[in-house]
Amino acid sequence: MRYVRIPLFFLVAVAFSGAALPLPVVAHSSGASFEQVVGDYRIDVGYDPIAIVEGDRVVFDFELWDTKTEEPVPYSRIWTRIEHEGKTVFATGVGKASLGATSLLFHVLRSGEWVVHVRYESEYEVIAEASFPFTVARESSWPYGAVIVGAASFIAGIIGAFLVVRRRK
């Protein structure tokens, strides 16, 4: 009977500690978004994480909607430019994804004021464009919050497993 308790104890501890592991997230499913109506179109730029801190990798995803029908508007590519305090630090074209969201991953290296400019194009004609300012906070001076959450989850898993094993006696 002792051989059954140890694996059960281990499995419960691992299950509880796994709840603290970071998981990849798509911007529109849990993040925030910038929206702006331009003519007949609603430009929707999702981003994640919601609170952007220097050193973060930010996922931007891009949607364009018809304001009258609320249907997505077809486009072939996006031109995007990202500025930090008035200076362009990144500019690129992004082809429309054939499956899933059209996305861009950007590593924010400095805190301060940023602007993402987005232009939706169909072939070489501009459909709509907009700019969205955002602020990037300074990195926390004490970056151990995730470690504490993980350790607390692991300890809770061990206690939970201990109580399960003890109850079976």
PDB file of C-alpha atoms in Angstrom:
ATOM      1  CA  MET A   1       0.000   0.000   0.000  1.00  0.00           C
ATOM      2  CA  ARG A   2       2.940   2.336   0.613  1.00  0.00           C
ATOM      3  CA  TYR A   3       3.898   2.182  -3.097  1.00  0.00           C
ATOM      4  CA  VAL A   4       0.477   3.550  -4.068  1.00  0.00           C
ATOM      5  CA  ARG A   5       0.713   6.563  -1.739  1.00  0.00           C
ATOM      6  CA  ILE A   6       3.982   7.931  -3.069  1.00  0.00           C
ATOM      7  CA  PRO A   7       2.912   8.159  -6.755  1.00  0.00           C
ATOM      8  CA  LEU A   8      -0.456   9.628  -5.754  1.00  0.00           C
ATOM      9  CA  PHE A   9       1.289  12.189  -3.549  1.00  0.00           C
ATOM     10  CA  PHE A  10       3.657  13.075  -6.402  1.00  0.00           C
ATOM     11  CA  LEU A  11       0.876  13.350  -9.023  1.00  0.00           C
ATOM     12  CA  VAL A  12      -1.258  15.657  -6.899  1.00  0.00           C
ATOM     13  CA  ALA A  13       1.755  17.881  -6.078  1.00  0.00           C
ATOM     14  CA  VAL A  14       2.698  18.158  -9.755  1.00  0.00           C
ATOM     15  CA  ALA A  15      -0.898  18.885 -10.771  1.00  0.00           C
ATOM     16  CA  PHE A  16      -1.221  21.751  -8.296  1.00  0.00           C
ATOM     17  CA  SER A  17       2.166  23.256  -9.154  1.00  0.00           C
ATOM     18  CA  GLY A  18       1.407  23.125 -12.892  1.00  0.00           C
ATOM     19  CA  ALA A  19      -1.326  25.729 -12.429  1.00  0.00           C
ATOM     20  CA  ALA A  20       1.344  28.430 -12.043  1.00  0.00           C
ATOM     21  CA  LEU A  21       3.146  27.763 -15.320  1.00  0.00           C
ATOM     22  CA  PRO A  22       2.943  30.566 -17.907  1.00  0.00           C
ATOM     23  CA  LEU A  23       0.996  29.709 -21.046  1.00  0.00           C
ATOM     24  CA  PRO A  24       1.080  31.393 -24.465  1.00  0.00           C
ATOM     25  CA  VAL A  25      -1.843  33.684 -25.099  1.00  0.00           C
ATOM     26  CA  VAL A  26      -3.351  35.169 -28.247  1.00  0.00           C
ATOM     27  CA  ALA A  27      -3.912  38.899 -27.914  1.00  0.00           C
ATOM     28  CA  HIS A  28      -7.668  39.094 -28.546  1.00  0.00           C
ATOM     29  CA  SER A  29      -8.589  36.145 -26.401  1.00  0.00           C
ATOM     30  CA  SER A  30      -7.313  37.615 -23.155  1.00  0.00           C
ATOM     31  CA  GLY A  31      -5.476  40.836 -23.919  1.00  0.00           C
ATOM     32  CA  ALA A  32      -6.682  44.302 -24.735  1.00  0.00           C
ATOM     33  CA  SER A  33      -7.116  46.131 -28.000  1.00  0.00           C
ATOM     34  CA  PHE A  34      -6.860  49.535 -29.598  1.00  0.00           C
ATOM     35  CA  GLU A  35      -9.848  50.445 -31.748  1.00  0.00           C
ATOM     36  CA  GLN A  36     -10.467  53.390 -34.043  1.00  0.00           C
ATOM     37  CA  VAL A  37     -13.159  54.073 -36.627  1.00  0.00           C
ATOM     38  CA  VAL A  38     -11.771  55.471 -39.884  1.00  0.00           C
ATOM     39  CA  GLY A  39     -14.419  56.152 -42.533  1.00  0.00           C
ATOM     40  CA  ASP A  40     -16.412  52.933 -43.059  1.00  0.00           C
ATOM     41  CA  TYR A  41     -13.865  50.776 -41.235  1.00  0.00           C
ATOM     42  CA  ARG A  42     -13.069  49.875 -37.644  1.00  0.00           C
ATOM     43  CA  ILE A  43      -9.383  49.196 -37.091  1.00  0.00           C
ATOM     44  CA  ASP A  44      -8.809  46.729 -34.260  1.00  0.00           C
ATOM     45  CA  VAL A  45      -5.272  46.077 -33.013  1.00  0.00           C
ATOM     46  CA  GLY A  46      -5.148  43.577 -30.155  1.00  0.00           C
ATOM     47  CA  TYR A  47      -2.169  43.348 -27.830  1.00  0.00           C
ATOM     48  CA  ASP A  48      -0.980  41.150 -25.028  1.00  0.00           C
ATOM     49  CA  PRO A  49       0.170  41.544 -22.252  1.00  0.00           C
ATOM     50  CA  ILE A  50      -2.311  44.194 -21.114  1.00  0.00           C
ATOM     51  CA  ALA A  51       0.244  46.015 -18.922  1.00  0.00           C
ATOM     52  CA  ILE A  52       3.387  46.311 -21.036  1.00  0.00           C
ATOM     53  CA  VAL A  53       6.678  46.493 -19.138  1.00  0.00           C
ATOM     54  CA  GLU A  54      10.136  47.075 -20.627  1.00  0.00           C
ATOM     55  CA  GLY A  55      11.665  43.768 -21.635  1.00  0.00           C
ATOM     56  CA  ASP A  56       8.258  42.252 -22.515  1.00  0.00           C
ATOM     57  CA  ARG A  57       7.480  40.567 -25.796  1.00  0.00           C
ATOM     58  CA  VAL A  58       4.230  42.058 -27.062  1.00  0.00           C
ATOM     59  CA  VAL A  59       1.944  40.236 -29.476  1.00  0.00           C
ATOM     60  CA  PHE A  60      -0.030  42.548 -31.721  1.00  0.00           C
ATOM     61  CA  ASP A  61      -2.804  41.096 -33.843  1.00  0.00           C
ATOM     62  CA  PHE A  62      -4.658  42.958 -36.540  1.00  0.00           C
ATOM     63  CA  GLU A  63      -8.293  42.974 -37.656  1.00  0.00           C
ATOM     64  CA  LEU A  64     -10.231  45.286 -39.963  1.00  0.00           C
ATOM     65  CA  TRP A  65     -14.030  45.457 -39.772  1.00  0.00           C
ATOM     66  CA  ASP A  66     -16.751  47.049 -41.890  1.00  0.00           C
ATOM     67  CA  THR A  67     -18.687  49.364 -39.547  1.00  0.00           C
ATOM     68  CA  LYS A  68     -21.981  48.860 -41.407  1.00  0.00           C
ATOM     69  CA  THR A  69     -22.032  45.054 -41.639  1.00  0.00           C
ATOM     70  CA  GLU A  70     -19.651  44.181 -38.764  1.00  0.00           C
ATOM     71  CA  GLU A  71     -18.007  41.709 -41.150  1.00  0.00           C
ATOM     72  CA  PRO A  72     -14.225  41.417 -41.551  1.00  0.00           C
ATOM     73  CA  VAL A  73     -12.806  43.394 -44.470  1.00  0.00           C
ATOM     74  CA  PRO A  74     -10.400  41.527 -46.760  1.00  0.00           C
ATOM     75  CA  TYR A  75      -6.898  42.964 -47.073  1.00  0.00           C
ATOM     76  CA  SER A  76      -3.647  41.568 -48.422  1.00  0.00           C
ATOM     77  CA  ARG A  77      -1.075  43.080 -46.088  1.00  0.00           C
ATOM     78  CA  ILE A  78      -0.433  45.496 -43.262  1.00  0.00           C
ATOM     79  CA  TRP A  79       2.310  48.064 -43.105  1.00  0.00           C
ATOM     80  CA  THR A  80       3.249  48.772 -39.498  1.00  0.00           C
ATOM     81  CA  ARG A  81       5.694  51.186 -37.938  1.00  0.00           C
ATOM     82  CA  ILE A  82       6.578  51.351 -34.249  1.00  0.00           C
ATOM     83  CA  GLU A  83       8.035  54.523 -32.764  1.00  0.00           C
ATOM     84  CA  HIS A  84       9.672  55.176 -29.413  1.00  0.00           C
ATOM     85  CA  GLU A  85       9.577  58.801 -28.272  1.00  0.00           C
ATOM     86  CA  GLY A  86       9.255  60.117 -31.841  1.00  0.00           C
ATOM     87  CA  LYS A  87      11.898  57.901 -33.479  1.00  0.00           C
ATOM     88  CA  THR A  88      11.087  54.913 -35.694  1.00  0.00           C
ATOM     89  CA  VAL A  89      12.566  51.760 -34.170  1.00  0.00           C
ATOM     90  CA  PHE A  90      10.781  49.172 -36.319  1.00  0.00           C
ATOM     91  CA  ALA A  91       8.909  49.161 -39.624  1.00  0.00           C
ATOM     92  CA  THR A  92       7.751  46.215 -41.688  1.00  0.00           C
ATOM     93  CA  GLY A  93       5.080  44.779 -43.895  1.00  0.00           C
ATOM     94  CA  VAL A  94       3.062  41.851 -42.588  1.00  0.00           C
ATOM     95  CA  GLY A  95       1.199  39.604 -45.017  1.00  0.00           C
ATOM     96  CA  LYS A  96      -2.332  38.592 -44.056  1.00  0.00           C
ATOM     97  CA  ALA A  97      -2.307  35.194 -42.401  1.00  0.00           C
ATOM     98  CA  SER A  98      -4.185  32.552 -44.370  1.00  0.00           C
ATOM     99  CA  LEU A  99      -5.161  30.808 -41.129  1.00  0.00           C
ATOM    100  CA  GLY A 100      -5.649  32.451 -37.757  1.00  0.00           C
ATOM    101  CA  ALA A 101      -4.854  35.983 -36.701  1.00  0.00           C
ATOM    102  CA  THR A 102      -2.435  38.215 -38.564  1.00  0.00           C
ATOM    103  CA  SER A 103       0.094  38.878 -35.808  1.00  0.00           C
ATOM    104  CA  LEU A 104       3.370  40.579 -35.026  1.00  0.00           C
ATOM    105  CA  LEU A 105       5.663  39.804 -32.085  1.00  0.00           C
ATOM    106  CA  PHE A 106       7.695  42.781 -30.871  1.00  0.00           C
ATOM    107  CA  HIS A 107      10.274  42.896 -28.061  1.00  0.00           C
ATOM    108  CA  VAL A 108       9.973  46.183 -26.150  1.00  0.00           C
ATOM    109  CA  LEU A 109      13.417  47.066 -24.807  1.00  0.00           C
ATOM    110  CA  ARG A 110      12.792  50.468 -23.194  1.00  0.00           C
ATOM    111  CA  SER A 111      10.146  52.154 -21.109  1.00  0.00           C
ATOM    112  CA  GLY A 112       8.494  55.366 -22.248  1.00  0.00           C
ATOM    113  CA  GLU A 113       6.012  56.570 -24.834  1.00  0.00           C
ATOM    114  CA  TRP A 114       5.454  54.386 -27.906  1.00  0.00           C
ATOM    115  CA  VAL A 115       3.211  54.584 -30.976  1.00  0.00           C
ATOM    116  CA  VAL A 116       2.171  51.772 -33.311  1.00  0.00           C
ATOM    117  CA  HIS A 117       1.108  52.954 -36.786  1.00  0.00           C
ATOM    118  CA  VAL A 118      -0.964  50.514 -38.850  1.00  0.00           C
ATOM    119  CA  ARG A 119      -1.941  50.739 -42.526  1.00  0.00           C
ATOM    120  CA  TYR A 120      -4.165  48.090 -44.126  1.00  0.00           C
ATOM    121  CA  GLU A 121      -3.578  47.568 -47.853  1.00  0.00           C
ATOM    122  CA  SER A 122      -5.214  45.623 -50.648  1.00  0.00           C
ATOM    123  CA  GLU A 123      -2.509  45.034 -53.225  1.00  0.00           C
ATOM    124  CA  TYR A 124      -0.983  48.544 -53.306  1.00  0.00           C
ATOM    125  CA  GLU A 125      -4.068  50.560 -52.378  1.00  0.00           C
ATOM    126  CA  VAL A 126      -4.527  51.895 -48.859  1.00  0.00           C
ATOM    127  CA  ILE A 127      -7.800  50.802 -47.253  1.00  0.00           C
ATOM    128  CA  ALA A 128      -7.434  52.432 -43.811  1.00  0.00           C
ATOM    129  CA  GLU A 129      -4.742  53.563 -41.414  1.00  0.00           C
ATOM    130  CA  ALA A 130      -4.458  54.676 -37.801  1.00  0.00           C
ATOM    131  CA  SER A 131      -1.964  55.301 -35.012  1.00  0.00           C
ATOM    132  CA  PHE A 132      -2.212  54.145 -31.419  1.00  0.00           C
ATOM    133  CA  PRO A 133      -0.033  55.518 -28.589  1.00  0.00           C
ATOM    134  CA  PHE A 134       0.818  53.340 -25.602  1.00  0.00           C
ATOM    135  CA  THR A 135       3.037  53.595 -22.544  1.00  0.00           C
ATOM    136  CA  VAL A 136       5.617  51.035 -21.486  1.00  0.00           C
ATOM    137  CA  ALA A 137       6.373  50.922 -17.758  1.00  0.00           C
ATOM    138  CA  ARG A 138       9.785  50.447 -16.204  1.00  0.00           C
ATOM    139  CA  GLU A 139      10.752  46.922 -15.279  1.00  0.00           C
ATOM    140  CA  SER A 140       9.964  46.009 -11.711  1.00  0.00           C
ATOM    141  CA  SER A 141      12.961  46.214  -9.400  1.00  0.00           C
ATOM    142  CA  TRP A 142      11.838  42.986  -7.724  1.00  0.00           C
ATOM    143  CA  PRO A 143      11.081  40.433 -10.464  1.00  0.00           C
ATOM    144  CA  TYR A 144      10.415  37.427  -8.207  1.00  0.00           C
ATOM    145  CA  GLY A 145       6.602  37.589  -8.144  1.00  0.00           C
ATOM    146  CA  ALA A 146       6.214  34.634 -10.539  1.00  0.00           C
ATOM    147  CA  VAL A 147       8.673  32.570  -8.508  1.00  0.00           C
ATOM    148  CA  ILE A 148       6.673  33.196  -5.336  1.00  0.00           C
ATOM    149  CA  VAL A 149       3.401  32.228  -7.045  1.00  0.00           C
ATOM    150  CA  GLY A 150       5.012  29.050  -8.392  1.00  0.00           C
ATOM    151  CA  ALA A 151       6.492  28.135  -5.013  1.00  0.00           C
ATOM    152  CA  ALA A 152       3.180  28.808  -3.246  1.00  0.00           C
ATOM    153  CA  SER A 153       1.352  26.611  -5.786  1.00  0.00           C
ATOM    154  CA  PHE A 154       3.888  23.834  -5.316  1.00  0.00           C
ATOM    155  CA  ILE A 155       3.581  23.996  -1.527  1.00  0.00           C
ATOM    156  CA  ALA A 156      -0.230  23.976  -1.810  1.00  0.00           C
ATOM    157  CA  GLY A 157       0.083  20.896  -4.031  1.00  0.00           C
ATOM    158  CA  ILE A 158       2.241  19.112  -1.474  1.00  0.00           C
ATOM    159  CA  ILE A 159      -0.171  19.973   1.357  1.00  0.00           C
ATOM    160  CA  GLY A 160      -3.143  18.863  -0.755  1.00  0.00           C
ATOM    161  CA  ALA A 161      -1.443  15.587  -1.625  1.00  0.00           C
ATOM    162  CA  PHE A 162      -0.522  15.016   2.024  1.00  0.00           C
ATOM    163  CA  LEU A 163      -4.162  15.527   3.066  1.00  0.00           C
ATOM    164  CA  VAL A 164      -5.381  13.115   0.366  1.00  0.00           C
ATOM    165  CA  VAL A 165      -2.898  10.439   1.461  1.00  0.00           C
ATOM    166  CA  ARG A 166      -3.719  11.011   5.136  1.00  0.00           C
ATOM    167  CA  ARG A 167      -7.471  10.737   4.498  1.00  0.00           C
ATOM    168  CA  ARG A 168      -7.008   7.314   2.877  1.00  0.00           C
ATOM    169  CA  LYS A 169      -5.417   5.860   6.061  1.00  0.00           C
TER     170      LYS A 169
END
